[in-house]
Coordinates of C-alpha atoms and ligand atoms in Angstrom, one line a residue:
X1252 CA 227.4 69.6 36.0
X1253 CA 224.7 70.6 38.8
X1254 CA 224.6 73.9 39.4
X1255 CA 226.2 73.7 42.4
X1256 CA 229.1 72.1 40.9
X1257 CA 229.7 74.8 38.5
X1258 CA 229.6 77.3 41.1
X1259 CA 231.8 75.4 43.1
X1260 CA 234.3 75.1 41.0
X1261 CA 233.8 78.9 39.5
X1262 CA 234.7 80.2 43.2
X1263 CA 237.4 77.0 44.0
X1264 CA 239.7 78.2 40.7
X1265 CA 239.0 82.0 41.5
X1266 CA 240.3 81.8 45.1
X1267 CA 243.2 79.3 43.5
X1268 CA 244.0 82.1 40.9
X1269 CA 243.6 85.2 43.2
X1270 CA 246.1 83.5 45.7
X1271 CA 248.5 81.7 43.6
X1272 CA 248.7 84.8 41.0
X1273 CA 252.3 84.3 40.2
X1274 CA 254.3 86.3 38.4
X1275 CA 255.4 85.5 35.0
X1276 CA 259.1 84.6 36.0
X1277 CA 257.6 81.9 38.2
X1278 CA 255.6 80.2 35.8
X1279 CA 256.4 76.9 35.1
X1280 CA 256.8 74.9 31.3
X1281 CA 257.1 71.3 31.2
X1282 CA 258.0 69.7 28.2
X1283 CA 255.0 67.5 27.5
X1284 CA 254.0 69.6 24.0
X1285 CA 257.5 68.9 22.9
X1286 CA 256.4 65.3 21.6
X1287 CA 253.6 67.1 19.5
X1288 CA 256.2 69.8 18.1
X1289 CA 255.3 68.8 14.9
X1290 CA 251.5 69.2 15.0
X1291 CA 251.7 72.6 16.7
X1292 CA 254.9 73.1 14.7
X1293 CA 252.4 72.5 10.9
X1294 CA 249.6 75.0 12.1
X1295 CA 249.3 79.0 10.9
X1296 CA 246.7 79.8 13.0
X1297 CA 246.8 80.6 17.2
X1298 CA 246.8 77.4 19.2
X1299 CA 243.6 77.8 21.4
X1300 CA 245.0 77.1 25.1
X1301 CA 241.7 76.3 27.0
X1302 CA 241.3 76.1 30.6
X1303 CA 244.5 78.1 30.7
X1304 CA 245.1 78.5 34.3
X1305 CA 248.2 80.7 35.3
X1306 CA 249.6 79.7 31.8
X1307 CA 251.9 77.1 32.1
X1308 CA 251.1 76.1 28.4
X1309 CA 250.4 79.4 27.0
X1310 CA 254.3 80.1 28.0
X1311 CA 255.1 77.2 26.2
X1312 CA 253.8 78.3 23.3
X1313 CA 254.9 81.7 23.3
X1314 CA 258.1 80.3 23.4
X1315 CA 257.9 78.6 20.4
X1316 CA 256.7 81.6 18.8
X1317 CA 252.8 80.6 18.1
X1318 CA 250.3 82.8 18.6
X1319 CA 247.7 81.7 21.5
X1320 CA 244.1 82.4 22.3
X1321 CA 244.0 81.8 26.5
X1322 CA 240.4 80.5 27.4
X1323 CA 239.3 79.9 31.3
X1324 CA 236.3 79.8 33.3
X1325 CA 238.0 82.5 35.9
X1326 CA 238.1 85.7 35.4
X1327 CA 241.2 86.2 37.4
X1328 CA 242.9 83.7 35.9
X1329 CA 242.5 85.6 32.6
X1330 CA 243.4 88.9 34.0
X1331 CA 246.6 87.4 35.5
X1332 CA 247.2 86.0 31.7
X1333 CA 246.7 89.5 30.4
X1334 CA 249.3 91.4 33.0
X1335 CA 252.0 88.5 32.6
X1336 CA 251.9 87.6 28.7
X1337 CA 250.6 91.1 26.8
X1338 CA 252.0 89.0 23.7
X1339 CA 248.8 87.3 24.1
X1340 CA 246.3 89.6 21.7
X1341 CA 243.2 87.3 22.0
X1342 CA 241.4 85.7 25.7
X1343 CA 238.0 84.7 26.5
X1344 CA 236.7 84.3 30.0
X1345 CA 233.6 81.1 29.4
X1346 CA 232.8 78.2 30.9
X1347 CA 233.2 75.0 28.8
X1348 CA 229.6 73.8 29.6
X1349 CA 228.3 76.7 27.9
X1350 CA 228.7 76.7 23.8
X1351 CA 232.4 78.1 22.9
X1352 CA 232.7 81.6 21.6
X1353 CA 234.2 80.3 18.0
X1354 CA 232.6 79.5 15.2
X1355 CA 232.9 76.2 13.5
X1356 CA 236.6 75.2 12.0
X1357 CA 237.8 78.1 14.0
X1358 CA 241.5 75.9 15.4
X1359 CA 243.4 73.6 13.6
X1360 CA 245.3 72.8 17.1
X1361 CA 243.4 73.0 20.7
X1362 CA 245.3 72.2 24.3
X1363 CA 243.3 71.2 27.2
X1364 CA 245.8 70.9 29.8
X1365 CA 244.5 69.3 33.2
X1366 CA 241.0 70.7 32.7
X1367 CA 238.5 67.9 30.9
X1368 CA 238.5 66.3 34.6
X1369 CA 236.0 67.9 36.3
X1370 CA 232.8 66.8 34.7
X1371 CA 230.3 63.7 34.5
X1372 CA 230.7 61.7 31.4
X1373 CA 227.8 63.5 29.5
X1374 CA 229.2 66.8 30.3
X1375 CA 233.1 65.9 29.4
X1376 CA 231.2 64.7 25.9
X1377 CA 229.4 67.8 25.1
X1378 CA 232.3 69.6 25.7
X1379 CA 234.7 67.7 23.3
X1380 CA 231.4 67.7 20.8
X1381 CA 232.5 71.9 21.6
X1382 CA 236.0 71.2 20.6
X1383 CA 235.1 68.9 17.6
X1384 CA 232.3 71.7 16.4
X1385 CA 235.5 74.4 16.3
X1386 CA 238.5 72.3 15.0
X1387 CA 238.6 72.2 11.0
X1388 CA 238.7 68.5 10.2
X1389 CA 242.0 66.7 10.4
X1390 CA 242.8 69.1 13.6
X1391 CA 244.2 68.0 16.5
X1392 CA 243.1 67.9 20.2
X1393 CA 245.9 67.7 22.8
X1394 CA 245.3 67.0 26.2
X1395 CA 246.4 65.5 29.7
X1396 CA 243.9 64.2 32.1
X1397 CA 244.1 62.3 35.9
X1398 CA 244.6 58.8 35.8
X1399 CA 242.4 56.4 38.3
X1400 CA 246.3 55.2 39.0
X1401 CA 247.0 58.9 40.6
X1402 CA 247.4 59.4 44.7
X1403 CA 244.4 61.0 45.2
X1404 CA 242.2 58.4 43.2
X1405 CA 239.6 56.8 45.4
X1406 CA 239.6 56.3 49.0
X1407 CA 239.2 59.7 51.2
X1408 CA 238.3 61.5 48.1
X1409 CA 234.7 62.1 48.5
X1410 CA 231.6 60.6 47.3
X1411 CA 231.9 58.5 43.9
X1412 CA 229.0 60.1 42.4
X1413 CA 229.8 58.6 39.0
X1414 CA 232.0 55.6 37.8
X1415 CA 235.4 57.5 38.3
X1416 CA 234.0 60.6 39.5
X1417 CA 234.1 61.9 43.0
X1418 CA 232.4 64.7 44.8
X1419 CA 234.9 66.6 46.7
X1420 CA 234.9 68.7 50.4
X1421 CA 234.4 71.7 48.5
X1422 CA 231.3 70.4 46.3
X1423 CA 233.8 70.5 43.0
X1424 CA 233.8 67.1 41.0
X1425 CA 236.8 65.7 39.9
X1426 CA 237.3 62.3 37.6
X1427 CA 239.9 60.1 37.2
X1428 CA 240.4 58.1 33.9
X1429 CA 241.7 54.7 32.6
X1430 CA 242.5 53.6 29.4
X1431 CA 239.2 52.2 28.5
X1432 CA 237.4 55.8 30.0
X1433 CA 239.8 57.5 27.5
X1434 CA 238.8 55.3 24.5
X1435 CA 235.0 55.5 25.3
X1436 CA 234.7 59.1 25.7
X1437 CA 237.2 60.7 22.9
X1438 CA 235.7 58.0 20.2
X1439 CA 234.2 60.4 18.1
X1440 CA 237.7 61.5 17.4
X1441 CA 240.7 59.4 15.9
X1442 CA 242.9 58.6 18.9
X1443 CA 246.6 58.9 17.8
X1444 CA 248.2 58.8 20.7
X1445 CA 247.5 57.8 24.8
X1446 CA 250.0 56.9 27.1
X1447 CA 250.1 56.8 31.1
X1448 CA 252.6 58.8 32.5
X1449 CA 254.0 61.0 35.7
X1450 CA 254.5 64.8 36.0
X1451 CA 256.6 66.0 38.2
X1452 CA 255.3 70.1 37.6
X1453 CA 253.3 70.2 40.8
X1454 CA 255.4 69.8 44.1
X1455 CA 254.4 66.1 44.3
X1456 CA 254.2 63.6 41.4
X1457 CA 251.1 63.3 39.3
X1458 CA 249.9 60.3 37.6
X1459 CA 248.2 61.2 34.2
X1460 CA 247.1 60.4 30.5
X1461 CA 248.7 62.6 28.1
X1462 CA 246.7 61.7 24.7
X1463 CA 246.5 63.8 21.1
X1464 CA 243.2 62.9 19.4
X1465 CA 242.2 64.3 15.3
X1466 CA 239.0 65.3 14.3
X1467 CA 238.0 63.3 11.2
X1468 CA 238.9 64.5 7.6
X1469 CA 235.9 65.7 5.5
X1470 CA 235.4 63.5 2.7
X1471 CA 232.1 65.1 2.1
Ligands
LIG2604 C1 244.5 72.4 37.0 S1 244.2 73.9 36.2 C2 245.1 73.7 34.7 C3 245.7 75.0 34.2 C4 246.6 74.8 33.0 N1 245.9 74.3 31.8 C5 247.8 74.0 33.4 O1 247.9 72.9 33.0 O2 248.6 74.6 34.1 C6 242.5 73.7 35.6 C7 241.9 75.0 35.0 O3 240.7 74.6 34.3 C8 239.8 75.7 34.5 N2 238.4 75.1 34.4 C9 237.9 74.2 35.2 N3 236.6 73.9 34.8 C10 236.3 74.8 33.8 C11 235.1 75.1 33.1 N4 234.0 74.4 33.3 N5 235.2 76.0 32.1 C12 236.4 76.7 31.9 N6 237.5 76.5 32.6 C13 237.5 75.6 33.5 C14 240.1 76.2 35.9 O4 239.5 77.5 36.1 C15 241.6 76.1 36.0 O5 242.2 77.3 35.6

């Protein structure tokens, strides 16, 4: 990401946090971990919840009693996180182009809800290079991303300034995947499951990929 980008989208998600800081008894959980119960159900270590937001997913897993680590570029999105969920003992305010505050092996189980879409190709792969680097091997990365079959895909959207990604009015990026992107750009990981589907969190339906990818065992 350009500089500009990243500053872009530091001040779009701070202005979307500081306005829509909800409270915690308007947070929303949809059930989309609930097919994965039994990955997040095996682990004994927190569940690390990056680009956390208002904590739609964190709630989820407080709920199922698993300790989380909240993770987002925003640092009001991390205070809002602090006020609503004090169960949550452990957040770090750092942007995912930068190298991740863990050390290797750190996470047997990482969520990235609706936030690997904002970056060119090279930038989404150094990141889940990031996410390899702190998952101990046979770990599991869970994640939903835009699909190119979404409403706002395309036309009116802004400049393509990438296959599949688009410049937008406020100078944030934004990609959309298909099938194939998804296979390309998670290879280094063992895909074990992808599927297209719609979410009906937001107040109008989203098209998406929700996928669960495993780092490698070590046969070393
Ligand atoms: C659409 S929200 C998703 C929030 C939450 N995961 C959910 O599903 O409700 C995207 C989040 O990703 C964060 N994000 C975007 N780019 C980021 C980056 N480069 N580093 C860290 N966080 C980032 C934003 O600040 C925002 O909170």
């Amino acid at each position: 990401m350009e500089q500009d980008h990243r500053a872009a989208s530091l001040q779009y998600w701070e202005e979307t946090h500081r306005t829509q800081g909800y409270a915690r008894d308007r947070i929303r959980v949809d059930d989309w971990l609930d097919r994965f119960a039994d990955v997040i159900g095996q682990t004994d270590k927190p569940v690390l919840d990056l680009g956390c937001g208002g904590g739609n997913d964190t709630l989820y897993l407080i709920e199922k009693g698993k300790p989380v680590i909240a993770c987002d570029q925003s640092e009001t999105a991390i205070a809002n996180i602090q006020k609503n969920f004090p169960e949550v003992r452990e957040t770090h305010c750092f942007n995912m182009l930068d190298p991740f505050p863990f050390a290797d092996g750190s996470f047997e189980v990482v969520i990235a809800d609706l936030c690997l879409h904002y970056f060119l190709e090279k930038e989404t792969m150094q990141i889940l290079r990031e996410i390899q680097r702190i998952l101990l091997p046979g770990g599991h990365l869970i994640f939903r991303v835009n699909s190119v079959n979404d409403i706002h895909h395309g036309a009116g959207k802004g400049t393509e300034v990438e296959h599949h990604v688009y410049e937008t009015d406020a100078g944030t990026l934004k990609r959309f995947f298909d099938e194939a992107d998804i296979r390309r750009i998670f290879s280094e990981f063992q895909i074990e499951y992808v599927h297209e589907e719609i979410m009906t969190r937001y107040q109008f339906e989203k098209r998406l990929f929700r996928g669960c990818v495993r780092k490698a065992e070590d046969h070393g």
